[in-house]
Short mmCIF file of C-alpha atoms in Angstrom, two decimals:
data_model
loop_
_atom_site.label_atom_id
_atom_site.label_comp_id
_atom_site.label_asym_id
_atom_site.label_seq_id
_atom_site.Cartn_x
_atom_site.Cartn_y
_atom_site.Cartn_z
CA MET A 463 59.58 30.82 17.13
CA THR A 464 60.30 28.77 14.39
CA SER A 465 62.89 26.08 13.76
CA THR A 466 64.38 28.33 11.02
CA ASP A 467 64.69 31.49 13.03
CA ARG A 468 66.52 29.02 15.72
CA GLN A 469 69.44 28.16 13.17
CA THR A 470 69.78 31.52 11.60
CA PRO A 471 72.02 32.39 14.20
CA VAL A 472 74.12 28.94 14.84
CA PHE A 473 74.91 29.34 11.12
CA ALA A 474 75.74 32.42 10.63
CA ASP A 475 78.03 32.63 14.10
CA ALA A 476 79.12 29.07 13.66
CA VAL A 477 82.86 30.20 11.92
CA GLY A 478 83.14 32.44 13.87
CA GLU A 479 82.73 30.59 17.48
CA LEU A 480 84.75 28.11 16.21
CA SER A 481 87.46 31.16 15.13
CA SER A 482 87.29 33.24 18.32
CA ARG A 483 88.24 30.18 20.33
CA GLU A 484 90.88 29.49 18.35
CA LEU A 485 89.32 26.42 17.33
CA LEU A 486 89.53 26.37 13.78
CA PRO A 487 92.68 24.97 11.81
CA ALA A 488 94.42 27.41 9.51
CA ASP A 489 94.38 24.78 6.85
CA THR A 490 90.47 24.51 7.05
CA LEU A 491 88.69 22.82 3.76
CA VAL A 492 84.94 23.25 5.01
CA VAL A 493 82.97 23.99 8.55
CA PHE A 494 79.09 22.55 8.54
CA VAL A 495 76.33 22.75 10.78
CA ALA A 496 74.92 18.62 11.04
CA GLY A 497 72.79 16.98 12.71
CA SER A 498 69.00 18.54 13.90
CA MET A 499 70.13 21.31 13.47
CA ALA A 500 70.90 21.43 9.91
CA ARG A 501 67.51 19.55 9.13
CA GLY A 502 65.41 21.95 11.01
CA TRP A 503 64.31 18.84 13.39
CA ASP A 504 66.36 20.54 16.53
CA ASN A 505 64.27 21.56 20.08
CA GLU A 506 65.84 23.64 22.64
CA THR A 507 67.60 21.18 24.17
CA SER A 508 69.39 20.17 21.00
CA ASP A 509 73.39 20.74 20.54
CA VAL A 510 75.07 22.37 17.89
CA ASP A 511 77.05 19.63 15.87
CA LEU A 512 80.09 20.89 13.78
CA TYR A 513 82.41 19.38 11.47
CA VAL A 514 85.42 20.71 10.85
CA VAL A 515 87.57 18.94 7.56
CA SER A 516 91.03 19.76 7.26
CA ALA A 517 94.44 19.59 4.87
CA THR A 518 96.32 17.73 8.48
CA PRO A 519 95.14 16.36 11.67
CA TRP A 520 93.63 19.00 14.31
CA THR A 521 95.39 19.12 17.32
CA GLY A 522 92.92 21.00 19.65
CA PRO A 523 93.34 21.78 22.83
CA THR A 524 91.34 18.92 25.02
CA GLY A 525 92.41 15.93 23.42
CA GLN A 526 89.22 14.41 23.01
CA SER A 527 88.75 12.21 20.09
CA ILE A 528 86.99 9.70 18.70
CA SER A 529 88.60 7.01 16.63
CA ALA A 530 87.39 5.74 12.94
CA PRO A 531 89.11 2.51 11.19
CA VAL A 532 91.20 5.35 9.39
CA VAL A 533 94.97 6.58 8.99
CA PRO A 534 95.00 8.46 11.57
CA GLU A 535 92.67 6.11 13.65
CA GLU A 536 91.59 9.56 15.31
CA VAL A 537 88.77 11.99 15.07
CA PRO A 538 89.98 15.06 17.71
CA VAL A 539 86.63 16.34 19.26
CA GLU A 540 85.65 19.92 20.99
CA ALA A 541 82.63 20.96 23.06
CA PHE A 542 81.92 24.09 24.40
CA ARG A 543 78.94 25.97 25.36
CA ALA A 544 77.60 29.33 23.40
CA GLY A 545 74.21 30.93 22.81
CA GLY A 546 72.67 28.24 26.15
CA ARG A 547 73.99 25.23 23.57
CA ARG A 548 76.46 23.06 24.01
CA TRP A 549 78.42 22.74 21.03
CA GLU A 550 80.57 19.57 19.75
CA ALA A 551 83.10 19.74 16.81
CA LYS A 552 84.42 16.90 15.43
CA TYR A 553 87.70 17.50 13.80
CA TRP A 554 88.16 14.92 10.28
CA VAL A 555 90.93 15.18 7.84
CA ASP A 556 90.57 15.31 4.19
CA THR A 557 92.42 12.01 3.76
CA GLN A 558 90.23 10.64 6.07
CA VAL A 559 87.41 11.43 4.52
CA ASP A 560 89.33 10.03 1.37
CA GLN A 561 89.31 6.60 3.19
CA VAL A 562 86.05 6.53 4.42
CA LEU A 563 84.53 6.56 0.77
CA ALA A 564 86.78 4.28 -0.79
CA LYS A 565 85.51 1.62 1.52
CA VAL A 566 82.23 1.98 -0.43
CA GLY A 567 83.64 2.58 -4.11
CA TRP A 568 81.97 0.49 -7.19
CA ASP A 569 85.89 -0.59 -7.55
CA ALA A 570 85.21 -2.51 -4.31
CA LEU A 571 82.81 -4.90 -6.76
CA GLU A 572 83.96 -7.82 -6.73
CA ASP A 573 82.75 -11.09 -9.59
CA GLY A 574 79.16 -8.74 -9.78
CA ARG A 575 78.98 -8.49 -5.98
CA LEU A 576 78.48 -5.54 -3.42
CA PRO A 577 81.50 -4.57 -1.66
CA PRO A 578 81.44 -5.86 2.24
CA TYR A 579 79.98 -3.89 4.82
CA ARG A 580 82.48 -1.82 6.59
CA LEU A 581 81.96 0.84 8.53
CA VAL A 582 81.84 1.93 11.71
CA LYS A 583 79.05 3.98 12.80
CA ASP A 584 80.70 7.83 13.09
CA GLU A 585 81.65 6.84 9.43
CA VAL A 586 78.09 6.76 8.02
CA LEU A 587 76.86 9.29 10.22
CA LEU A 588 79.91 11.34 8.69
CA LEU A 589 78.58 10.71 4.95
CA GLU A 590 75.05 11.11 5.96
CA ARG A 591 75.78 14.39 7.74
CA ILE A 592 78.08 15.87 4.49
CA CYS A 593 75.23 14.61 2.39
CA HIS A 594 72.42 17.23 5.07
CA GLY A 595 74.72 19.27 7.10
CA VAL A 596 74.55 22.80 6.07
CA THR A 597 77.82 24.16 4.36
CA VAL A 598 79.20 27.88 6.73
CA LEU A 599 82.46 27.31 4.92
CA GLY A 600 84.34 25.65 1.87
CA PRO A 601 80.13 25.14 0.30
CA GLU A 602 82.94 23.48 -2.89
CA TRP A 603 84.57 20.80 -0.66
CA THR A 604 80.67 20.00 0.03
CA GLU A 605 79.67 20.08 -3.16
CA ARG A 606 82.46 17.92 -4.35
CA ARG A 607 82.01 15.00 -1.91
CA ARG A 608 78.04 15.13 -2.37
CA ALA A 609 78.60 14.14 -5.54
CA GLU A 610 81.02 11.76 -4.81
CA ILE A 611 78.87 10.00 -2.18
CA TRP A 612 76.46 9.65 -4.65
CA ASP A 613 78.14 8.21 -7.17
CA SER A 614 79.92 5.62 -4.28
CA ALA A 615 78.30 2.36 -3.80
CA LEU A 616 77.23 3.75 -0.29
CA ARG A 617 74.01 3.21 -0.67
CA ALA A 618 73.75 0.26 -2.47
CA VAL A 619 75.78 -1.24 0.67
CA LEU A 620 73.60 -0.20 3.12
CA VAL A 621 70.10 -1.18 1.93
CA ALA A 622 71.61 -5.10 1.25
CA SER A 623 72.83 -4.97 5.11
CA GLU A 624 69.81 -3.37 6.04
CA LEU A 625 67.72 -6.26 4.15
CA ASP A 626 70.04 -9.16 5.00
CA LEU A 627 68.88 -8.26 8.83
CA ALA A 628 65.64 -7.78 8.45
CA ASP A 629 65.65 -11.20 6.07
CA SER A 630 66.91 -12.83 9.34
CA ARG A 631 64.85 -11.35 11.46
CA SER A 632 61.67 -12.44 10.03
CA GLU A 633 62.83 -15.58 9.63
CA ASP A 634 63.58 -15.92 13.30
CA ALA A 635 60.23 -14.09 14.43
CA LEU A 636 58.15 -17.03 11.82
CA GLY A 637 60.26 -19.84 13.46
CA GLN A 638 59.89 -18.37 16.81
CA LEU A 639 56.01 -18.36 16.12
CA ALA A 640 56.22 -21.91 14.84
CA ALA A 641 57.61 -22.95 18.01
CA GLY A 642 55.11 -21.18 19.95
CA ASP A 643 57.80 -18.68 21.35
CA LEU A 644 55.11 -15.70 20.78
CA ASP A 645 56.92 -12.72 22.77
CA SER A 646 60.17 -13.69 20.72
CA ALA A 647 58.01 -13.65 17.51
CA VAL A 648 56.66 -10.35 18.14
CA LEU A 649 60.30 -8.58 19.59
CA SER A 650 61.70 -10.05 15.84
CA ALA A 651 59.28 -9.02 13.82
CA ARG A 652 59.72 -5.54 14.88
CA LEU A 653 62.96 -5.49 14.59
CA ALA A 654 62.35 -6.71 11.59
CA PHE A 655 60.43 -3.90 10.06
CA GLY A 656 62.77 -1.62 11.57
CA PHE A 657 65.88 -3.15 9.46
CA THR A 658 62.99 -2.73 6.52
CA VAL A 659 62.77 0.45 6.54
CA GLU A 660 66.16 1.54 7.71
CA ALA A 661 66.29 -0.05 3.62
CA LEU A 662 64.08 1.77 2.46
CA LEU A 663 65.05 5.10 3.97
CA ALA A 664 68.82 4.29 2.92
CA SER A 665 67.91 3.78 -0.75
CA LEU A 666 66.11 7.38 -1.05
CA GLY A 667 69.08 8.70 0.54
CA GLU A 668 68.19 9.14 4.21
CA PHE A 669 70.27 7.26 6.31
CA GLY A 670 72.94 7.42 9.67
CA SER A 671 70.77 9.67 11.93
CA GLY A 672 69.13 6.64 13.71
CA GLU A 673 65.76 5.02 15.13
CA LYS A 674 64.94 8.65 17.17
CA TRP A 675 64.73 10.59 14.08
CA ARG A 676 63.04 7.55 11.96
CA ALA A 677 59.85 9.23 12.08
CA ARG A 678 61.10 12.21 10.21
CA ARG A 679 63.49 10.73 7.67
CA MET A 680 60.17 9.05 6.92
CA ARG A 681 58.29 12.49 6.70
CA ALA A 682 61.37 13.48 4.77
CA ALA A 683 61.67 10.47 2.21
CA LYS A 684 57.35 10.61 1.37
CA PRO A 685 58.59 6.66 0.18
CA ASP A 686 55.74 5.43 -2.00
CA VAL A 687 55.95 2.50 -1.32
CA LEU A 688 55.19 2.20 2.34
CA PRO A 689 52.88 5.56 3.44
CA TYR A 690 53.86 6.93 6.44
CA ASP A 691 50.15 6.37 8.03
CA LEU A 692 51.13 2.70 7.67
CA TYR A 693 54.04 3.06 8.54
CA TRP A 694 53.56 4.61 12.27
CA GLU A 695 50.58 2.03 12.34
CA ILE A 696 53.42 -0.77 12.60
CA GLU A 697 56.06 1.50 13.95
CA THR A 698 54.02 1.91 17.44
CA MET A 699 52.33 -1.97 17.07
CA ARG A 700 48.73 -0.46 17.26
CA GLY A 701 47.42 -3.42 15.14
CA LEU A 702 48.95 -6.17 18.13
CA ASP A 703 45.71 -8.09 19.64
CA PRO A 704 47.97 -9.63 22.79
CA GLN A 705 44.91 -12.48 22.16
CA ASP A 706 46.40 -13.54 18.89
CA VAL A 707 50.26 -11.99 18.40
CA GLY A 708 50.85 -14.14 15.12
CA VAL A 709 48.25 -12.27 12.76
CA TRP A 710 50.46 -8.92 13.72
CA VAL A 711 53.53 -10.86 13.23
CA ARG A 712 52.74 -12.46 10.27
CA ARG A 713 51.30 -9.00 8.62
CA VAL A 714 54.59 -7.46 9.91
CA VAL A 715 57.17 -9.96 8.14
CA SER A 716 54.77 -10.08 5.10
CA GLU A 717 54.90 -6.41 4.79
CA CYS A 718 59.12 -6.24 5.27
CA LYS A 719 58.62 -8.93 2.56
CA ARG A 720 56.71 -7.12 0.52
CA ILE A 721 59.17 -3.57 0.79
CA THR A 722 61.75 -5.55 0.69
CA ARG A 723 60.61 -6.87 -2.80
CA GLU A 724 59.83 -3.11 -4.36
CA VAL A 725 63.84 -1.58 -3.01
CA ASP A 726 66.09 -1.12 -5.25
CA VAL A 727 69.23 -2.27 -3.89
CA MET B 972 52.92 -28.57 -10.72
CA GLU B 973 50.87 -28.10 -13.86
CA GLN B 974 50.19 -24.86 -14.86
CA PRO B 975 47.63 -23.10 -13.06
CA SER B 976 44.45 -21.12 -13.95
CA ALA B 977 43.67 -17.88 -15.08
CA ASP B 978 41.59 -18.17 -11.69
CA SER B 979 44.00 -19.22 -9.14
CA VAL B 980 45.87 -16.54 -6.82
CA PRO B 981 49.59 -16.21 -6.79
CA CYS B 982 51.09 -15.57 -3.52
CA ASN B 983 54.62 -14.52 -2.22
CA ARG B 984 56.18 -16.80 0.02
CA MET B 985 57.35 -15.54 3.08
CA ASP B 986 60.88 -17.41 3.37
CA VAL B 987 62.18 -16.09 0.39
CA ARG B 988 64.71 -13.63 -0.40
CA VAL B 989 64.57 -11.07 -3.19
CA ARG B 990 66.69 -8.21 -3.90
CA LYS B 991 66.04 -5.90 -6.76
CA PHE B 992 69.67 -4.33 -7.78
CA LYS B 993 71.08 -3.06 -11.16
CA GLY B 994 67.73 -3.78 -12.63
CA LYS B 995 67.71 -7.21 -12.37
CA VAL B 996 65.20 -9.35 -9.54
CA LEU B 997 67.46 -12.10 -7.88
CA VAL B 998 65.59 -14.43 -5.95
CA ALA B 999 67.04 -16.32 -2.97
CA ALA B 1000 64.49 -19.82 -2.36
CA GLY B 1001 64.97 -22.62 -0.86
CA ASP B 1002 68.44 -23.83 -1.79
CA GLN B 1003 69.11 -21.89 -4.67
CA ALA B 1004 69.63 -18.81 -6.12
CA PHE B 1005 68.80 -17.26 -9.65
CA GLU B 1006 68.23 -14.14 -11.59
CA LEU B 1007 64.78 -13.87 -13.54
CA GLU B 1008 64.44 -13.04 -16.81
CA ASP B 1009 62.44 -9.59 -17.85
CA THR B 1010 59.31 -10.91 -18.26
CA ALA B 1011 59.68 -13.18 -14.95
CA ALA B 1012 60.55 -10.03 -13.00
CA PHE B 1013 57.51 -8.35 -14.37
CA VAL B 1014 55.38 -11.19 -13.60
CA TYR B 1015 56.95 -12.00 -10.16
CA GLN B 1016 56.70 -8.21 -9.11
CA GLN B 1017 53.12 -8.26 -9.94
CA VAL B 1018 51.54 -10.96 -7.70
CA ASP B 1019 50.19 -9.02 -4.31
CA ASP B 1020 48.76 -12.64 -2.89
CA THR B 1021 45.61 -10.99 -4.46
CA ARG B 1022 45.84 -10.31 -8.25
CA THR B 1023 44.55 -13.67 -9.96
CA VAL B 1024 46.95 -15.24 -12.72
CA ARG B 1025 44.47 -13.46 -15.49
CA GLU B 1026 44.79 -9.73 -14.08
CA ILE B 1027 48.63 -10.38 -14.20
CA GLY B 1028 48.97 -11.82 -17.33
CA GLU B 1029 46.53 -8.38 -18.30
CA ARG B 1030 49.07 -6.48 -17.41
CA LEU B 1031 51.81 -8.37 -18.93
CA ALA B 1032 49.59 -7.60 -22.19
CA ALA B 1033 49.52 -4.05 -21.53
CA GLU B 1034 53.31 -3.57 -20.28
CA TYR B 1035 54.87 -5.46 -23.68
CA ASP B 1036 52.20 -5.23 -26.38
CA VAL B 1037 51.02 -8.52 -26.61
CA GLU B 1038 47.43 -10.27 -27.12
CA PRO B 1039 45.76 -10.86 -23.63
CA ASP B 1040 44.81 -14.29 -23.90
CA VAL B 1041 48.98 -14.99 -24.90
CA ALA B 1042 50.50 -12.99 -22.22
CA VAL B 1043 48.08 -15.12 -19.77
CA ALA B 1044 49.51 -17.89 -20.93
CA ASP B 1045 52.66 -16.67 -20.43
CA ALA B 1046 51.97 -15.18 -16.76
CA ALA B 1047 50.67 -18.75 -15.84
CA GLU B 1048 53.55 -21.09 -17.56
CA LEU B 1049 56.40 -18.29 -16.25
CA ILE B 1050 54.00 -18.99 -12.33
CA ALA B 1051 53.81 -22.45 -12.44
CA GLU B 1052 57.81 -22.51 -13.01
CA LEU B 1053 57.96 -20.39 -9.73
CA VAL B 1054 56.39 -22.27 -7.88
CA ARG B 1055 58.31 -25.42 -8.77
CA ALA B 1056 61.37 -23.16 -8.09
CA ARG B 1057 60.06 -22.71 -4.43
CA ALA B 1058 59.78 -18.92 -5.45
CA LEU B 1059 55.69 -18.83 -5.03
CA ASP B 1060 52.21 -20.30 -3.75
CA VAL B 1061 49.12 -20.43 -5.79
CA ARG B 1062 46.00 -20.82 -4.19
#
């Protein structure tokens, strides 16, 4: 059975599953399937992640929610089991999405500088999932929001933030190496590489999905500046010689710097 | 420093922070930060720790349609400036 075969019933049934459980707001603007299922990366144990955006706040039966720095602060969450899988729906309000996007608007530029990084993880995840989700209700909404995200400073803000972290960890790695703190230098170089790859992926629109999907995202993005084989060699620390870790640390930092010089913020 | 020879190999410094933003190349080296002019940015981006000044100059000549000798001299001058700014080393 292919991934697409498994997905088909989920995409077809998503609105029906919500509706039959009275979990679909009357003023729903969009429903989309997100996460691994939407990307075709799911497996037998994967959850079904749904996003529902409505005109007014949802007041669901369970009262569970996550919080985000927007108004209203609460994002209700409903979970249930169907078809042998766990389903989870997050309920955002359209005006909350407006607020998240306003944090990465180009009009937030000050003195030609990028706006500060002000998004929390769930906000980045929301925007990533709008970009990569499979819409099952309200495609016009998704199309409009994707255009807004594309036109925003989101990618620039994410890339700049990741590159700053990458540079800091690279400097840590070299400093620790010079001080003879070899184990710490290895860890710092590894972190620097991770941040650098995240910056590269964000520059190509692959952001927000976390480390566990980094290899998948690298395969999807196919960045010229970092071929997959080289990425995987460093990610898995294949060239690390325990007798001379300095060679690996310097090489990784050098690769981080090379990639950084190529990435468009 | 004096101008590097055509056979010199400019190298990137690992303590430099670089950003490409809206078509500009911004460099933070030592205690100063500066934006590279177009030609300097092109030269800087050709530095890969293996190309010589001559090879970079030849790329500059092809990019800007100028005589190779002139471009190699220009590349050497720009690289010398970047070394003075602590953005590059030369070996």
